[in-house]
Coordinates of C-alpha atoms in Angstrom, one line a residue:
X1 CA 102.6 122.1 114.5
X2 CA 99.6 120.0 114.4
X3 CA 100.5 116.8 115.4
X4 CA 99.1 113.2 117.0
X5 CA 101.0 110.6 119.3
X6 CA 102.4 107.3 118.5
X7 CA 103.8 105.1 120.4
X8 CA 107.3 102.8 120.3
X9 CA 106.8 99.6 119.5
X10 CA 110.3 98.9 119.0
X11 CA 113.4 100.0 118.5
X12 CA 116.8 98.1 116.6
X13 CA 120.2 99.4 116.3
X14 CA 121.0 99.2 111.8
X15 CA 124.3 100.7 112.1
X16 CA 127.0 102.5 114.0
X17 CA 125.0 105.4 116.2
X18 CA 121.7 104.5 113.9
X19 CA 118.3 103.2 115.4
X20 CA 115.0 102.7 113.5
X21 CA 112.0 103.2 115.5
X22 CA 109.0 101.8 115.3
X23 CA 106.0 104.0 115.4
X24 CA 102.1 103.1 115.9
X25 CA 99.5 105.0 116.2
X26 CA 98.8 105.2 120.1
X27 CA 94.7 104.8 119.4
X28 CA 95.2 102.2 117.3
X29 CA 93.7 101.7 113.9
X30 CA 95.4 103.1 110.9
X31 CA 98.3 105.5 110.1
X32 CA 98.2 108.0 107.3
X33 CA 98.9 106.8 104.1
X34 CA 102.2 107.8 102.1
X35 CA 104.8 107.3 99.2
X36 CA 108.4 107.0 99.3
X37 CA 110.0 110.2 100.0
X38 CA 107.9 111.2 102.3
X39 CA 108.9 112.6 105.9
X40 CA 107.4 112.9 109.1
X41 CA 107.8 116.0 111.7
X42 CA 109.2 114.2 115.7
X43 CA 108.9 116.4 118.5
X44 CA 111.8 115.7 120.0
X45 CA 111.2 116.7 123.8
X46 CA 110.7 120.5 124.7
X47 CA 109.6 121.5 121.7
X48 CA 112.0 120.4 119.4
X49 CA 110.7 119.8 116.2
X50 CA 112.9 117.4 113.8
X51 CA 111.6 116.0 110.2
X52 CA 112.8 111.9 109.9
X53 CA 112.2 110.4 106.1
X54 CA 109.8 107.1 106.2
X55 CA 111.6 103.9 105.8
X56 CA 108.8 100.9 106.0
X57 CA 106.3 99.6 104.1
X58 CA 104.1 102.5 102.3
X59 CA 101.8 99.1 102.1
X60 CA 101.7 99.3 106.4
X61 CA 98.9 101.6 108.1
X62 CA 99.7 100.0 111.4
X63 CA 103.7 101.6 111.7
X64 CA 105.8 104.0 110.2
X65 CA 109.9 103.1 110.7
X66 CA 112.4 106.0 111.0
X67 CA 115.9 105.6 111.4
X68 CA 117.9 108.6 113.5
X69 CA 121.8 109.1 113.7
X70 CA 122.8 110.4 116.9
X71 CA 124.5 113.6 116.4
X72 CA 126.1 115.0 119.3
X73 CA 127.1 118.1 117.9
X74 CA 124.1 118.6 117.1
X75 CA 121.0 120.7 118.3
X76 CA 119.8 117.8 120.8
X77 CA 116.9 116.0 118.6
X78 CA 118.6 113.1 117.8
X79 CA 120.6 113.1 121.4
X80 CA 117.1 112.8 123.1
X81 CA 115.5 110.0 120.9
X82 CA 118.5 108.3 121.4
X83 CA 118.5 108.1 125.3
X84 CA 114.7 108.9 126.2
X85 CA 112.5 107.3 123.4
X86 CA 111.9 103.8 124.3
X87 CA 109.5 100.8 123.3
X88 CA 105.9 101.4 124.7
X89 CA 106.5 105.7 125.1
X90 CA 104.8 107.7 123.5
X91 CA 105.7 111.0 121.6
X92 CA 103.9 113.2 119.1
X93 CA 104.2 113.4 115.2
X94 CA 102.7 115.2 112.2
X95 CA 102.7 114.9 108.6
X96 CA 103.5 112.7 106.4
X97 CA 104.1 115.4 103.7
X98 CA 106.2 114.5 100.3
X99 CA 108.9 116.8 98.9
X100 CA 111.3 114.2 97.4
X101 CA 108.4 112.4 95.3
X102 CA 109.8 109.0 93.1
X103 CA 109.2 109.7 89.6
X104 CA 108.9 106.9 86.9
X105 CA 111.6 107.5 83.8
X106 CA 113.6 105.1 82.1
X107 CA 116.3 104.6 84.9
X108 CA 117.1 105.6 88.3
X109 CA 120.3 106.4 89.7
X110 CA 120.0 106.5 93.4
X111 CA 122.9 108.5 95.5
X112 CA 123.3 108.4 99.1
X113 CA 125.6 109.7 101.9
X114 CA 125.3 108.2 105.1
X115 CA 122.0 108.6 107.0
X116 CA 121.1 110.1 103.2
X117 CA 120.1 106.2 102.4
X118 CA 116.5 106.4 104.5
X119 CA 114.1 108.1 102.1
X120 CA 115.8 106.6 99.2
X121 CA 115.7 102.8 100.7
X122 CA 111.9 103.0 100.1
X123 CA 112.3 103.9 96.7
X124 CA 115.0 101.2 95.8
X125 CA 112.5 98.7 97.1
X126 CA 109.8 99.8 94.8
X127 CA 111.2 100.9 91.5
X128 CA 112.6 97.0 92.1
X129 CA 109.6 95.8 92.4
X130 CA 107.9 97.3 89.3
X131 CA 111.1 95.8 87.7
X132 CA 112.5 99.0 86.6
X133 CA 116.5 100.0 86.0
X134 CA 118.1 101.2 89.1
X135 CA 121.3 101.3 90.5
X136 CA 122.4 102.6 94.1
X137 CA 125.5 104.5 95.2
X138 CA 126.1 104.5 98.9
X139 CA 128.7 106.1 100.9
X140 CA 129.4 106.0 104.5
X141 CA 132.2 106.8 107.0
X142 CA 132.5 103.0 108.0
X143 CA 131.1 100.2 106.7
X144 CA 129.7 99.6 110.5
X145 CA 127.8 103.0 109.9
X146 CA 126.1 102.4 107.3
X147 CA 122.6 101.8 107.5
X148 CA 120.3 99.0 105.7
X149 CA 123.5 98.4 103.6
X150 CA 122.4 94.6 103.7
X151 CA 119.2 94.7 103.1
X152 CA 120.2 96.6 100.4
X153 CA 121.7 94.4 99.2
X154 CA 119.1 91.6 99.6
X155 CA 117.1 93.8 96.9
X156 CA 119.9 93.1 94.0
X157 CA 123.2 93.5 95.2
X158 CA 124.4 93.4 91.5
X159 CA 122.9 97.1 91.6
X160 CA 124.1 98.0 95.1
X161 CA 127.6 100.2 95.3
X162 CA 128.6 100.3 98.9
X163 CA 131.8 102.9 99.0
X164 CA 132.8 103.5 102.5
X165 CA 135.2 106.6 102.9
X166 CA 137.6 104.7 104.9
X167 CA 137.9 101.9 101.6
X168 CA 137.1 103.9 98.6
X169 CA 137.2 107.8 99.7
X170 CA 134.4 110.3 98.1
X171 CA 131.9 108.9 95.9
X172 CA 132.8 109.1 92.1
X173 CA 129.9 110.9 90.8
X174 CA 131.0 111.3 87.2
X175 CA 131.8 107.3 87.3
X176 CA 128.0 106.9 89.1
X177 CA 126.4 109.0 86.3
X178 CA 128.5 107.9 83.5
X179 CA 125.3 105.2 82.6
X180 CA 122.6 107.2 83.2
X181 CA 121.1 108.3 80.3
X182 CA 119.6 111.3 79.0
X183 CA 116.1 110.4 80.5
X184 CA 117.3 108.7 84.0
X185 CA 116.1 110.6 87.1
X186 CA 119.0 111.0 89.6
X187 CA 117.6 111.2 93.4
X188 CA 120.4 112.3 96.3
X189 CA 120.3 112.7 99.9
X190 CA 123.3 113.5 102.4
X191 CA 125.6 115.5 103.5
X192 CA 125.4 119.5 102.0
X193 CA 129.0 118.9 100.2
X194 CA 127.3 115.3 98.3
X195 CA 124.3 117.3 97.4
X196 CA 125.8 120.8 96.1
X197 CA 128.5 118.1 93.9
X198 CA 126.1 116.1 92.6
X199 CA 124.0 119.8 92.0
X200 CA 127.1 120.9 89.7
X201 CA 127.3 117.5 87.8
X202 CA 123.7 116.8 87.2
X203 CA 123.8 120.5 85.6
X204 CA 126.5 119.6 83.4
X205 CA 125.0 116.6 81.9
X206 CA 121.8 117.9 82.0
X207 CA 120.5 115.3 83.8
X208 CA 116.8 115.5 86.2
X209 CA 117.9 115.4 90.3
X210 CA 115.9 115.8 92.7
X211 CA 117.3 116.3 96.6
X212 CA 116.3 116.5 99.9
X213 CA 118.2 118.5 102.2
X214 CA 117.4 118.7 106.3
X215 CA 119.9 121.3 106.7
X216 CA 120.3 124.2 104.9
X217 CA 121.6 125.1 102.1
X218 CA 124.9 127.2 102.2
X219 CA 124.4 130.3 100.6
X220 CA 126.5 133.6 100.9
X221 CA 126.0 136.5 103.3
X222 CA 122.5 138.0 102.6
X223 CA 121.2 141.9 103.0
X224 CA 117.9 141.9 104.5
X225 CA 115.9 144.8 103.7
X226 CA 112.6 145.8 105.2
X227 CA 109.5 145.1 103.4
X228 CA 105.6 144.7 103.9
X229 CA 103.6 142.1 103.6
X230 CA 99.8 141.8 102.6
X231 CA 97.4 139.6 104.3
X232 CA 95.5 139.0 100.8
X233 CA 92.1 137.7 102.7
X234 CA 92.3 140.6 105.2
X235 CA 93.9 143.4 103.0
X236 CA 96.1 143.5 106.5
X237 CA 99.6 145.3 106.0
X238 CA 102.2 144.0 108.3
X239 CA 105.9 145.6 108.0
X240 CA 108.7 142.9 107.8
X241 CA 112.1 145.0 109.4
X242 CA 115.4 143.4 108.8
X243 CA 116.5 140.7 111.4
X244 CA 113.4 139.5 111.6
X245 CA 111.4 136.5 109.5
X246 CA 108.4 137.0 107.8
X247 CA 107.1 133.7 109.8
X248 CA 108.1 135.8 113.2
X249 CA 105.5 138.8 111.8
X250 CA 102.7 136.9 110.8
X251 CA 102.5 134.9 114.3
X252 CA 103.0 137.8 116.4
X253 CA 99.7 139.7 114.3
X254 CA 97.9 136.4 115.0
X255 CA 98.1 134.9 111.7
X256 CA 97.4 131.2 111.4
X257 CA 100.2 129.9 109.6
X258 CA 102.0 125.7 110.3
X259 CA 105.5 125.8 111.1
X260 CA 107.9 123.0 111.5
X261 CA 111.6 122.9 111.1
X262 CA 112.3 127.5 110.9
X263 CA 115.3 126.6 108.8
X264 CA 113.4 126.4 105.1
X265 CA 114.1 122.9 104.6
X266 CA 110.9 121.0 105.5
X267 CA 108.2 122.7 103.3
X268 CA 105.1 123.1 106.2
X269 CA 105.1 126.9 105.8
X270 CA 104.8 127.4 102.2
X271 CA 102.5 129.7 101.3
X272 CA 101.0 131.4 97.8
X273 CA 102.6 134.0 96.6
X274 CA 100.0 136.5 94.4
X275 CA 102.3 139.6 94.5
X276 CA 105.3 140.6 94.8
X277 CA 108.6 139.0 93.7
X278 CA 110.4 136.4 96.6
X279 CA 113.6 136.4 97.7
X280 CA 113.9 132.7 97.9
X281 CA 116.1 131.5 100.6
X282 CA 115.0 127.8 101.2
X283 CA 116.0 124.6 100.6
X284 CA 113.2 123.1 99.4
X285 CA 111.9 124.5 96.3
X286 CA 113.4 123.4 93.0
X287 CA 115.1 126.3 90.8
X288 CA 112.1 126.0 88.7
X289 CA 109.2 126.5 91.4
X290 CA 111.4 129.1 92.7
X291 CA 112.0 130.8 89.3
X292 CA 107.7 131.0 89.3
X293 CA 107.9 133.0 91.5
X294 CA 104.1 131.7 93.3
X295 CA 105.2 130.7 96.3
X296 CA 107.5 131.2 99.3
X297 CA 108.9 129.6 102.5
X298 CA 108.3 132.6 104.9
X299 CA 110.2 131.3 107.7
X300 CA 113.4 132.1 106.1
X301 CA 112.7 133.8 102.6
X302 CA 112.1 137.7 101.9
X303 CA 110.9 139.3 99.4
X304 CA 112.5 141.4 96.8
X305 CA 110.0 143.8 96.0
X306 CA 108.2 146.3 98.5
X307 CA 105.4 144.3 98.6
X308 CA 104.7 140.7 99.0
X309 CA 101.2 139.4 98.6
X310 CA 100.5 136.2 100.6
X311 CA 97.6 134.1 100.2
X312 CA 96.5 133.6 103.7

């Protein structure tokens, strides 16, 4: 990962176990620019590399804002910004890079589950402001834990469904999407379960969504097979065996190739695909790009022909 430092210039507690940091550039002078959706790459202390969506002001070169829910079960990113990253430290980022772009269309239905709300808060704020339809539904353990549910609010709480689990159980996606229209664009983020329903419903209204997922997507148990891969600048041939990620090959022959999150669901490997047929195993790529077949997440995807032909 190539990355740059920042450094804290503040940091708030927005909800239960949540805390938006404050991030400028440790040089000084500008940030680089980007639109909502967009996500940044943290290292996280030794090594660990974890992708946070952008919650400020696009309009703001001089900070980004990310917001992080401490997650003790989890793989120690979260655990360490939590107790180590403090105002005036510094600690290294990359990006910004885009996978969960807004769209225009005739109205937006905005989902959310829990720390889900922080790519789509920027969005809310600016389809508002062009004065376009939008409504939001936002669920969250607690009430407590839900982030930026007041400011939220502040935006046009007439539009604003806050549905804690502990007051109103599981969001009611066919009641969220009953209004949407034919041309509305649905955008979720949250939890794998929120995601892979709204997935199903969206499919059966035939309604556009577009997700971002930071963990996986579940998926059945998988037969890796070995294959080659072809270095398309070099003509290189380098054997892929099973157990092993295409990602792992290409650094150990001394391939340049950016790597970020090794799970599929950040997007800083992907790579051109000009032969071969993928075996698509991320969570990134829409059924459509996939379905192309011209391009591939090699940290986690295979391929399902003999031969894959990378552009590198």
């Amino acid at each position: 990962m190539t990355g740059f430092d920042v450094v804290v210039g503040g940091r708030t507690t927005v909800a239960l176990d949540v805390v938006e940091f404050e991030l400028r550039p440790a040089g000084g002078g500008e940030l680089p620019a980007w639109e909502p959706g967009a996500h940044i790459d943290v290292v996280a202390g030794a090594g660990i590399v974890r992708q946070y969506s952008l919650c400020g002001d696009p309009a703001d070169r001089t900070s980004y804002r990310i917001a992080v829910l401490r997650q003790p079960g989890g793989r120690g990113g979260s655990t360490w910004l939590h107790e180590r990253l403090h105002e005036g430290d510094r600690v290294v980022i990359s990006g910004p890079r885009n996978r969960f772009p807004l769209e225009t269309g005739a109205r937006s239905v905005f989902i959310a589950g829990g720390i889900g709300i922080t790519p789509l808060l920027t969005m809310i704020r600016r389809v508002a402001a062009d004065g376009a339809d939008w409504s939001l539904h936002y669920g969250g353990r607690t009430r407590a834990s839900m982030a930026y549910a007041e400011a939220l609010r502040s935006v046009d709480a007439s539009r604003v469904h806050l549905l804690p689990f502990d007051e109103c159980g599981l969001i009611d996606l066919a009641a969220a999407l009953d209004e949407a229209g034919p041309e509305a664009r649905v955008y979720c983020c949250g939890p794998e379960p929120l995601i892979t329903a709204a997935e199903a419903e969206c499919a059966r209204r035939g309604l556009r969504l577009h997700t971002e997922r930071f963990t996986p997507r579940q998926s059945g148990s998988l037969v890796d097979s070995s294959f080659t891969v072809r270095i398309a600048s070099t003509g290189a041939q380098l054997v892929v065996p099973p157990g092993r990620t295409i990602v792992d090959v290409l650094i150990e022959a001394g391939v340049d190739v950016l790597t970020s999150c090794e799970e599929g669901t950040c997007g800083t490997c992907e790579t051109a695909v000009l032969g071969g047929v993928p075996d698509h195993r991320d969570s990134v790529l829409s059924e459509e790009e996939q379905a192309a077949g011209d391009r591939i997440l090699p940290c986690v995807s295979r391929s399902h022909t003999a031969e894959l032909v990378l552009d590198l």
